[in-house]
Short mmCIF file of C-alpha atoms in Angstrom, two decimals:
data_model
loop_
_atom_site.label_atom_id
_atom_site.label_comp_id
_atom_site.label_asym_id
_atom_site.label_seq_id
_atom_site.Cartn_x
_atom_site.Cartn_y
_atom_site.Cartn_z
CA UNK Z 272 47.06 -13.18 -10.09
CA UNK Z 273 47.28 -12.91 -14.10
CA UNK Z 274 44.51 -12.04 -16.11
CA UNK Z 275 43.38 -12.82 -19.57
CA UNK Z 276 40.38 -11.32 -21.73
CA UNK Z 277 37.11 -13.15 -21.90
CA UNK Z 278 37.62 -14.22 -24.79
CA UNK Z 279 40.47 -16.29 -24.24
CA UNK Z 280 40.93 -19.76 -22.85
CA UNK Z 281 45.03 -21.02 -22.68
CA UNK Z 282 46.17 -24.09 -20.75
CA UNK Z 283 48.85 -26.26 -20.94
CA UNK Z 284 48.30 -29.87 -20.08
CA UNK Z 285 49.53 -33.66 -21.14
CA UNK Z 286 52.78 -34.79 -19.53
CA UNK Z 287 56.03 -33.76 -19.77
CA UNK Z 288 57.19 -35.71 -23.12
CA UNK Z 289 54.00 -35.06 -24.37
CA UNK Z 290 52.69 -31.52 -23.63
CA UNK Z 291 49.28 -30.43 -25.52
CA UNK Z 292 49.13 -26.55 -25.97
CA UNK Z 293 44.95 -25.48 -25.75
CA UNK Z 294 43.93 -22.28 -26.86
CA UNK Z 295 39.99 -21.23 -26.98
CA UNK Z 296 38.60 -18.60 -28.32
CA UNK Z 297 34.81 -17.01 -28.45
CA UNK Z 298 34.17 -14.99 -31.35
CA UNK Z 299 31.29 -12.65 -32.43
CA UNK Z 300 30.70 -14.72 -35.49
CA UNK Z 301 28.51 -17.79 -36.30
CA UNK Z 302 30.27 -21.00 -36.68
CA UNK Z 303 29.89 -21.49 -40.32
CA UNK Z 304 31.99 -18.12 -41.01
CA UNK Z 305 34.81 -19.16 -38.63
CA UNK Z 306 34.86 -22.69 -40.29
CA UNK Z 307 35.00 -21.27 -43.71
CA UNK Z 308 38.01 -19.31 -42.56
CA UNK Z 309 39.70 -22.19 -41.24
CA UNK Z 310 39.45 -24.00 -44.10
CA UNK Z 311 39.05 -21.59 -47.55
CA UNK Z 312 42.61 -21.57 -49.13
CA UNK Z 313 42.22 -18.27 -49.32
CA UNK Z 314 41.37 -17.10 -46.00
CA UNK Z 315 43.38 -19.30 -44.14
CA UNK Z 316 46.34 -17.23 -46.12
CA UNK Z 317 44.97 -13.93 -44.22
CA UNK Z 318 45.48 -15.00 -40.69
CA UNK Z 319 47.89 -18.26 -40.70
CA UNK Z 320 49.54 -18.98 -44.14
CA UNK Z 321 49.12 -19.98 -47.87
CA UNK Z 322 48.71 -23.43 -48.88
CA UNK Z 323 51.90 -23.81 -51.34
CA UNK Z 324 49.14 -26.09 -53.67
CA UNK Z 325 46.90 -22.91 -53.59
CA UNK Z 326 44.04 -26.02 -53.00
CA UNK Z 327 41.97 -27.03 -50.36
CA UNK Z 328 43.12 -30.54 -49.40
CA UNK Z 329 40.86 -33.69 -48.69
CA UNK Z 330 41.02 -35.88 -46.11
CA UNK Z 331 44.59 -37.72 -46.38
CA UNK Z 332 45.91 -34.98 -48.95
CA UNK Z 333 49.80 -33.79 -47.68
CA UNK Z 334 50.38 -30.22 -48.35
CA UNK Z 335 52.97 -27.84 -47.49
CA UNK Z 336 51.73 -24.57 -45.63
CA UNK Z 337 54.07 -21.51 -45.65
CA UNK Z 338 53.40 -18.97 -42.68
CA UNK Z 339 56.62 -16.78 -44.04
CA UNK Z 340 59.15 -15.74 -46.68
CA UNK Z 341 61.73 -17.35 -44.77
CA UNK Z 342 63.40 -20.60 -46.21
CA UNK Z 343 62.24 -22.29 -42.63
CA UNK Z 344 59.02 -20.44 -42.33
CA UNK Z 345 56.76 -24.11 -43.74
CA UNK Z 346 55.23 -26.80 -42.10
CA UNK Z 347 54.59 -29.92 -43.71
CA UNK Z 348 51.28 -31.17 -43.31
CA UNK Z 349 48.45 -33.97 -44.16
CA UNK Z 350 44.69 -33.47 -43.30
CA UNK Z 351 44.09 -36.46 -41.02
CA UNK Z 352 40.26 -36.01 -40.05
CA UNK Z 353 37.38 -33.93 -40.70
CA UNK Z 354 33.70 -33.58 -40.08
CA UNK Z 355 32.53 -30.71 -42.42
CA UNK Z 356 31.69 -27.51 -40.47
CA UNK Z 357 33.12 -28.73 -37.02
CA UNK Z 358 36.26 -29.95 -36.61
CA UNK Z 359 39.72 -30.75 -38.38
CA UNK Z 360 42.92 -32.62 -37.60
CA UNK Z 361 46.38 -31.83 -39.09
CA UNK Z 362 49.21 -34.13 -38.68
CA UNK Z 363 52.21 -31.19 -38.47
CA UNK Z 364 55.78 -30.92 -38.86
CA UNK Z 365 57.63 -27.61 -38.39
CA UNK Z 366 61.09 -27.37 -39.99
CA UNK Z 367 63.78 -29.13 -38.66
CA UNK Z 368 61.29 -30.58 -35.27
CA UNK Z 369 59.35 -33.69 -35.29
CA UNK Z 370 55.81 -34.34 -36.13
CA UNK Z 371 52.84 -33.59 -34.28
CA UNK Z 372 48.92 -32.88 -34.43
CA UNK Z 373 46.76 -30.27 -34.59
CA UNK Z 374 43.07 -30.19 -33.84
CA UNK Z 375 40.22 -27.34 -34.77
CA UNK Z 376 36.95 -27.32 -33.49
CA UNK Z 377 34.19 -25.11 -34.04
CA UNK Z 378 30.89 -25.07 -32.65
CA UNK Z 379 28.09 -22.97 -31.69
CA UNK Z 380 28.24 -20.59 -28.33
CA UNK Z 381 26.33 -17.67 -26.70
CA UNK Z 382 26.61 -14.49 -29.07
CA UNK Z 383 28.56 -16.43 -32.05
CA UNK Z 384 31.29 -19.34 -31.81
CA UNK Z 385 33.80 -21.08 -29.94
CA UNK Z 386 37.11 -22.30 -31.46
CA UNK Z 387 39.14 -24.41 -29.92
CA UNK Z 388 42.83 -25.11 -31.13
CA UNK Z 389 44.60 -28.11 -28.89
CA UNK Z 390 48.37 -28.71 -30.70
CA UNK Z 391 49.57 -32.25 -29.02
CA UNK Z 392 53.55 -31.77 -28.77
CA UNK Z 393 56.52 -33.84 -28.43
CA UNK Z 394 58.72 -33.38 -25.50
CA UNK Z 395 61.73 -31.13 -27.69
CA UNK Z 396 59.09 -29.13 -29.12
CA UNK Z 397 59.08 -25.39 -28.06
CA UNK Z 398 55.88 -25.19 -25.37
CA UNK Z 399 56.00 -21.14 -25.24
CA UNK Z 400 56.54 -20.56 -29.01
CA UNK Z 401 53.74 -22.37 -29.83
CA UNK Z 402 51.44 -21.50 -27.46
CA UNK Z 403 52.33 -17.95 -28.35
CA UNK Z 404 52.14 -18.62 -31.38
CA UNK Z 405 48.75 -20.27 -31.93
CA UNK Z 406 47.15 -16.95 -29.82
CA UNK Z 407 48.93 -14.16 -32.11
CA UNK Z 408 47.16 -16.23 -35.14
CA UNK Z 409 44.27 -16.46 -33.53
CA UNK Z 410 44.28 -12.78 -33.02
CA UNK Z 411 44.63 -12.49 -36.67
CA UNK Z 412 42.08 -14.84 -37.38
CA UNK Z 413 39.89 -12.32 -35.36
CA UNK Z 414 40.61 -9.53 -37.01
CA UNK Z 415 40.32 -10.97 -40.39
CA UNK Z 416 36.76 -12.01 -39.62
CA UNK Z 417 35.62 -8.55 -38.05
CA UNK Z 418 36.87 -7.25 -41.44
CA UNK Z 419 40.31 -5.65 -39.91
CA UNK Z 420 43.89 -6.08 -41.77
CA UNK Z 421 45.19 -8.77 -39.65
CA UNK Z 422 47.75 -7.21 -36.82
CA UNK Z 423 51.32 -7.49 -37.40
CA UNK Z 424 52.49 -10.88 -35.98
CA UNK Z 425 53.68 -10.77 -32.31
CA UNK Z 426 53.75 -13.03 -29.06
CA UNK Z 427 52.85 -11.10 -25.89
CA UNK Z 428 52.03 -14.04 -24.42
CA UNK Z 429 55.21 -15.57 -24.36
CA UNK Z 430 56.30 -15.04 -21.66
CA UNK Z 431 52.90 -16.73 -20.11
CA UNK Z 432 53.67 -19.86 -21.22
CA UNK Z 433 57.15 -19.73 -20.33
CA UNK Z 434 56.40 -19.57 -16.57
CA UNK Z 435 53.37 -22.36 -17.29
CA UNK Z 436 56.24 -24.50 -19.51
CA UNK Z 437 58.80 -24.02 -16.64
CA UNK Z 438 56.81 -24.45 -13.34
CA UNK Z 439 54.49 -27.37 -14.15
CA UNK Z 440 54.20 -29.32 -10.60
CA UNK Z 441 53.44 -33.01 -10.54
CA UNK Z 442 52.51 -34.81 -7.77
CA UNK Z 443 51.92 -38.58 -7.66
CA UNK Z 444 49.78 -40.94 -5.46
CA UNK Z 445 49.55 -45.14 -5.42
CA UNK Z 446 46.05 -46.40 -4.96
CA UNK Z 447 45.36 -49.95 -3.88
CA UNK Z 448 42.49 -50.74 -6.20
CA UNK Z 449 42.08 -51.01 -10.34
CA UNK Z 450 42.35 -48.31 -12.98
CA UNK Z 451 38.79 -49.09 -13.89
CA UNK Z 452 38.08 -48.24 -10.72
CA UNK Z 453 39.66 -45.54 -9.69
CA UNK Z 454 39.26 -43.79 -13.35
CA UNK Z 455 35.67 -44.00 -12.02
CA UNK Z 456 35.95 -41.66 -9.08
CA UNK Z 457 37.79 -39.07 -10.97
CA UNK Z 458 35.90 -39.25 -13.93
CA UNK Z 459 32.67 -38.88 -12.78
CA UNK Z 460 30.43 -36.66 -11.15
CA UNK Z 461 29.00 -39.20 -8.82
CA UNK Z 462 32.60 -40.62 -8.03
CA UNK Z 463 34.09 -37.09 -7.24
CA UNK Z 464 31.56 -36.86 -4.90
CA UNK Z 465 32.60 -39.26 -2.57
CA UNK Z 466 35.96 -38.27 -1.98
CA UNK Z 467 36.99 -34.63 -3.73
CA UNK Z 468 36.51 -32.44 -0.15
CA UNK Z 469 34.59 -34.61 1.62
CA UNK Z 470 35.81 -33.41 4.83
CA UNK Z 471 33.51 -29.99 3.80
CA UNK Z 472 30.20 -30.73 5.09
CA UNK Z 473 28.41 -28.59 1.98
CA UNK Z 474 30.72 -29.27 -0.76
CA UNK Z 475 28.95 -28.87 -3.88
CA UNK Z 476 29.99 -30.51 -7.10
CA UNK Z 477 28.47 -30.63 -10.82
CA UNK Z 478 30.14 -32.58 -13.14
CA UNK Z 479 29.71 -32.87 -17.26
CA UNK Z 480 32.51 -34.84 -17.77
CA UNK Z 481 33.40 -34.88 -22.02
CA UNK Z 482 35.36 -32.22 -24.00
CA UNK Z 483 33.54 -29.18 -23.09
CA UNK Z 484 31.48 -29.76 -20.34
CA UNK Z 485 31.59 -27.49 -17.32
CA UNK Z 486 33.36 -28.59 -13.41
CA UNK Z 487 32.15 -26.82 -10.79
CA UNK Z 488 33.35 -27.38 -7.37
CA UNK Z 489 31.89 -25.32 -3.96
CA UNK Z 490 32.54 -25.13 -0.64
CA UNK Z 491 30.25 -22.03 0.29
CA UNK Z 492 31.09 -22.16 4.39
CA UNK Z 493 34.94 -21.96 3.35
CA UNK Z 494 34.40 -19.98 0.88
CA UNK Z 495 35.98 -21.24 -1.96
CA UNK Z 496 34.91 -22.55 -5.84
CA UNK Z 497 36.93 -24.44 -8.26
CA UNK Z 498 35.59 -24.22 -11.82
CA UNK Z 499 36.79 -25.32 -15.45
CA UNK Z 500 35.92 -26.60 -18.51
CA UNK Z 501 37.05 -29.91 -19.44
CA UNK Z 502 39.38 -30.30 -22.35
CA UNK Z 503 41.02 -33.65 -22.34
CA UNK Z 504 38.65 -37.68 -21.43
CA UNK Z 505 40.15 -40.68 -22.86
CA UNK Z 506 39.06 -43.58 -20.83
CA UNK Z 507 40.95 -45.77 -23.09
CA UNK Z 508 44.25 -44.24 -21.75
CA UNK Z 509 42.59 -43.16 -18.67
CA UNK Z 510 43.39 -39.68 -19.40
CA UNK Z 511 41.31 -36.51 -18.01
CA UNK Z 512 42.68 -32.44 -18.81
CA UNK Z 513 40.74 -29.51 -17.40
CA UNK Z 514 41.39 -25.98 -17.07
CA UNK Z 515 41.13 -24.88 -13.06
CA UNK Z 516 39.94 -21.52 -12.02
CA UNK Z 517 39.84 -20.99 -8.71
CA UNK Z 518 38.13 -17.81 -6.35
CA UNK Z 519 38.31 -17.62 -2.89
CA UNK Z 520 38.91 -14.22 -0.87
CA UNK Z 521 42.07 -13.64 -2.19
CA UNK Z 522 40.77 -13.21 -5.65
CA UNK Z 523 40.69 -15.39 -8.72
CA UNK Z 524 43.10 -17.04 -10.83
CA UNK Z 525 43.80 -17.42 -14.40
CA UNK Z 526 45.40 -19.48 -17.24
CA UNK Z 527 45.88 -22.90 -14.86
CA UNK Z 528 44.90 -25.92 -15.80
CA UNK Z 529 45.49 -29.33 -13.96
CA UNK Z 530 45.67 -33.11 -15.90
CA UNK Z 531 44.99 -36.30 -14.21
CA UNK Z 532 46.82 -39.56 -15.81
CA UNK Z 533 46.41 -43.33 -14.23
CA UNK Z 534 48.25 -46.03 -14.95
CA UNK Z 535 48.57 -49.69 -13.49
CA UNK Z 536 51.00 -50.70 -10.68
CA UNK Z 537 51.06 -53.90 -9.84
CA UNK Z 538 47.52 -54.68 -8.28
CA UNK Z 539 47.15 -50.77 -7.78
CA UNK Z 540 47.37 -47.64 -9.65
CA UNK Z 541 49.65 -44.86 -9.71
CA UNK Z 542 47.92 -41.46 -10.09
CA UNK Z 543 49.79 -38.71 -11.39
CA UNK Z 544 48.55 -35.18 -11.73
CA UNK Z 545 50.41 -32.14 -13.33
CA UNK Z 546 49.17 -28.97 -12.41
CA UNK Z 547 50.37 -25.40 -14.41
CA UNK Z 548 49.82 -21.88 -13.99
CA UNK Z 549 51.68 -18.64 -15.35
CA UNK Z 550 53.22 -18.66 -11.42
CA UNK Z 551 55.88 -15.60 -10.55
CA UNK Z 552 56.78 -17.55 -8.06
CA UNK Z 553 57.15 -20.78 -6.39
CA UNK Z 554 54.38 -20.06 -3.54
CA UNK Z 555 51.12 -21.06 -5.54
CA UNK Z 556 52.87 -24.26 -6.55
CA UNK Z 557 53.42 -25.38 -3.31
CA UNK Z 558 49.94 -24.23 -1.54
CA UNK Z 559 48.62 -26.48 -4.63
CA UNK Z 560 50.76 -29.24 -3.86
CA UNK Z 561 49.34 -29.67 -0.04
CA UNK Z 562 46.42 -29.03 -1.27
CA UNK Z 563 46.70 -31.74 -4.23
CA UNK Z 564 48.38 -34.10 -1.98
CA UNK Z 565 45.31 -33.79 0.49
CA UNK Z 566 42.78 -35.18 -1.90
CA UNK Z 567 44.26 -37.22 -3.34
CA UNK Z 568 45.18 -38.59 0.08
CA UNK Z 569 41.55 -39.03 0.63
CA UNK Z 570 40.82 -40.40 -3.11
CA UNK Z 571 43.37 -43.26 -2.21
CA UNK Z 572 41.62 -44.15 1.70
CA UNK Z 573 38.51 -43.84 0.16
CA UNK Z 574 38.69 -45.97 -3.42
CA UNK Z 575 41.80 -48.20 -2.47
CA UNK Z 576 40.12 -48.76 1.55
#
């Protein structure tokens, strides 16, 4: 299985014409000294790229931002949202590609800060270079606030999120009840319980369902734990993103992340869920699709009856 420092959260979720690209880091620092380097003209020069105005826009400002001397090397920009000293949202548009978004968050953590970067792409977007992308920043954005020169600008990672771009698995199921209903049993800690491994006598499961919160699922006689941190709720769009890691004897994996999309059909609702991973292979997809296809087997017998 892959591995990935502490430090480092990467997942790729959304759906296939609309991939989001999460990256999280935890940094030694507290949050008001990553935020000012996220948004100080200056500093943001150091680690990502210049603001061609050389000012720090407001809220509905356009800007151009040039990461290189290349002609192509710019993305045009406009500061859609923020909240001072937490979070930031950047409509973007790389040359020649359509637009997109960007979010920043910052907040408090154990030992300093967590930063989270989610980019929310359009299908002929490039999943791997930006993924890639956003971590070799990122790394520069470290080193710039331990007081380092930033490293020279590379993407070991690529190749990552070129297996997680390439061997997302979907897997869809009809239930024979409402959205509001079902988006209840997924999105909940008490609805999860009724269905997610119920066949598993001491299955565990603690829920904090919003951006952030902590999944944790158990099965102690089987041995086996499914944890994550959840990235993505919208219960207007019925929408839920998590990252997945799970342990059993075999070891533990890393860099997966599953998202779980409803949508009405006809009296029912059709659930869809992408899984990815940074798979060599095609086995781990298809132990996850039985596996996947199991519960949500059960989900459907015991919401839709």
């Amino acid at each position: 299985m892959s591995t990935v420092p502490a430090s480092l959260v990467r997942a790729l979720v959304g759906s296939g014409d609309r991939p989001i690209v999460e990256v999280e880091r935890r940094l030694p620092m507290d949050p008001g000294e990553v935020w000012d380097a996220l948004v100080q003209p200056e500093r943001l020069a150091r680690w990502l790229g210049a603001i061609e105005s050389g000012e720090r826009p407001s809220v509905g400002d356009a800007f151009g931002l040039r990461l290189g001397d290349e002609p192509g090397d710019r993305a045009d920009c406009r500061l859609l949202a923020c909240e001072p000293s937490r979070s930031i949202a950047i409509a973007w548009r790389w040359t020649g590609e359509p637009g997109s978004v960007v979010h920043l968050s910052v907040q408090a953590s154990e030992g300093g800060s967590t930063l989270r970067l989610r980019h929310e792409l359009v299908a002929p977007q490039p999943v791997p270079d930006y993924g890639a992308g956003w971590e070799a920043h990122l790394d520069g954005l470290g080193d710039v606030l331990a007081g380092l020169a930033p490293r020279a600008f590379a993407m070991p990672s690529h190749d990552a999120w070129t297996r997680m771009a390439d061997g997302v698995l979907q897997v869809e199921q009809r239930v024979a009840a409402p959205v509001e209903t079902v988006w209840r049993a997924v999105a909940t800690e008490q609805g999860l319980r009724t269905w997610w491994w119920r066949h598993w006598r001491d299955t565990t499961i603690d829920a904090d369902v919003r951006p952030g919160g902590a999944l944790r699922i158990a099965a102690p006689d089987a041995g086996i734990s499914l944890t994550g941190e959840v990235l993505v709720v919208d219960a207007d769009a019925h929408h839920l993103a998590a990252t997945w890691v799970w342990s059993d004897a075999d070891g533990t994996s890393a860099d997966e992340a599953f998202d779980v999309a409803l949508a009405p059909d006809g009296d029912g609702t059709l659930v869809t869920v992408r899984h990815s991973g940074p798979w060599a292979d095609d086995a781990p997809a298809a132990a996850y699709r039985q596996g996947w296809t199991f519960v949500l087997g059960e989900l459907a017998e015991v919401v839709g009856g």
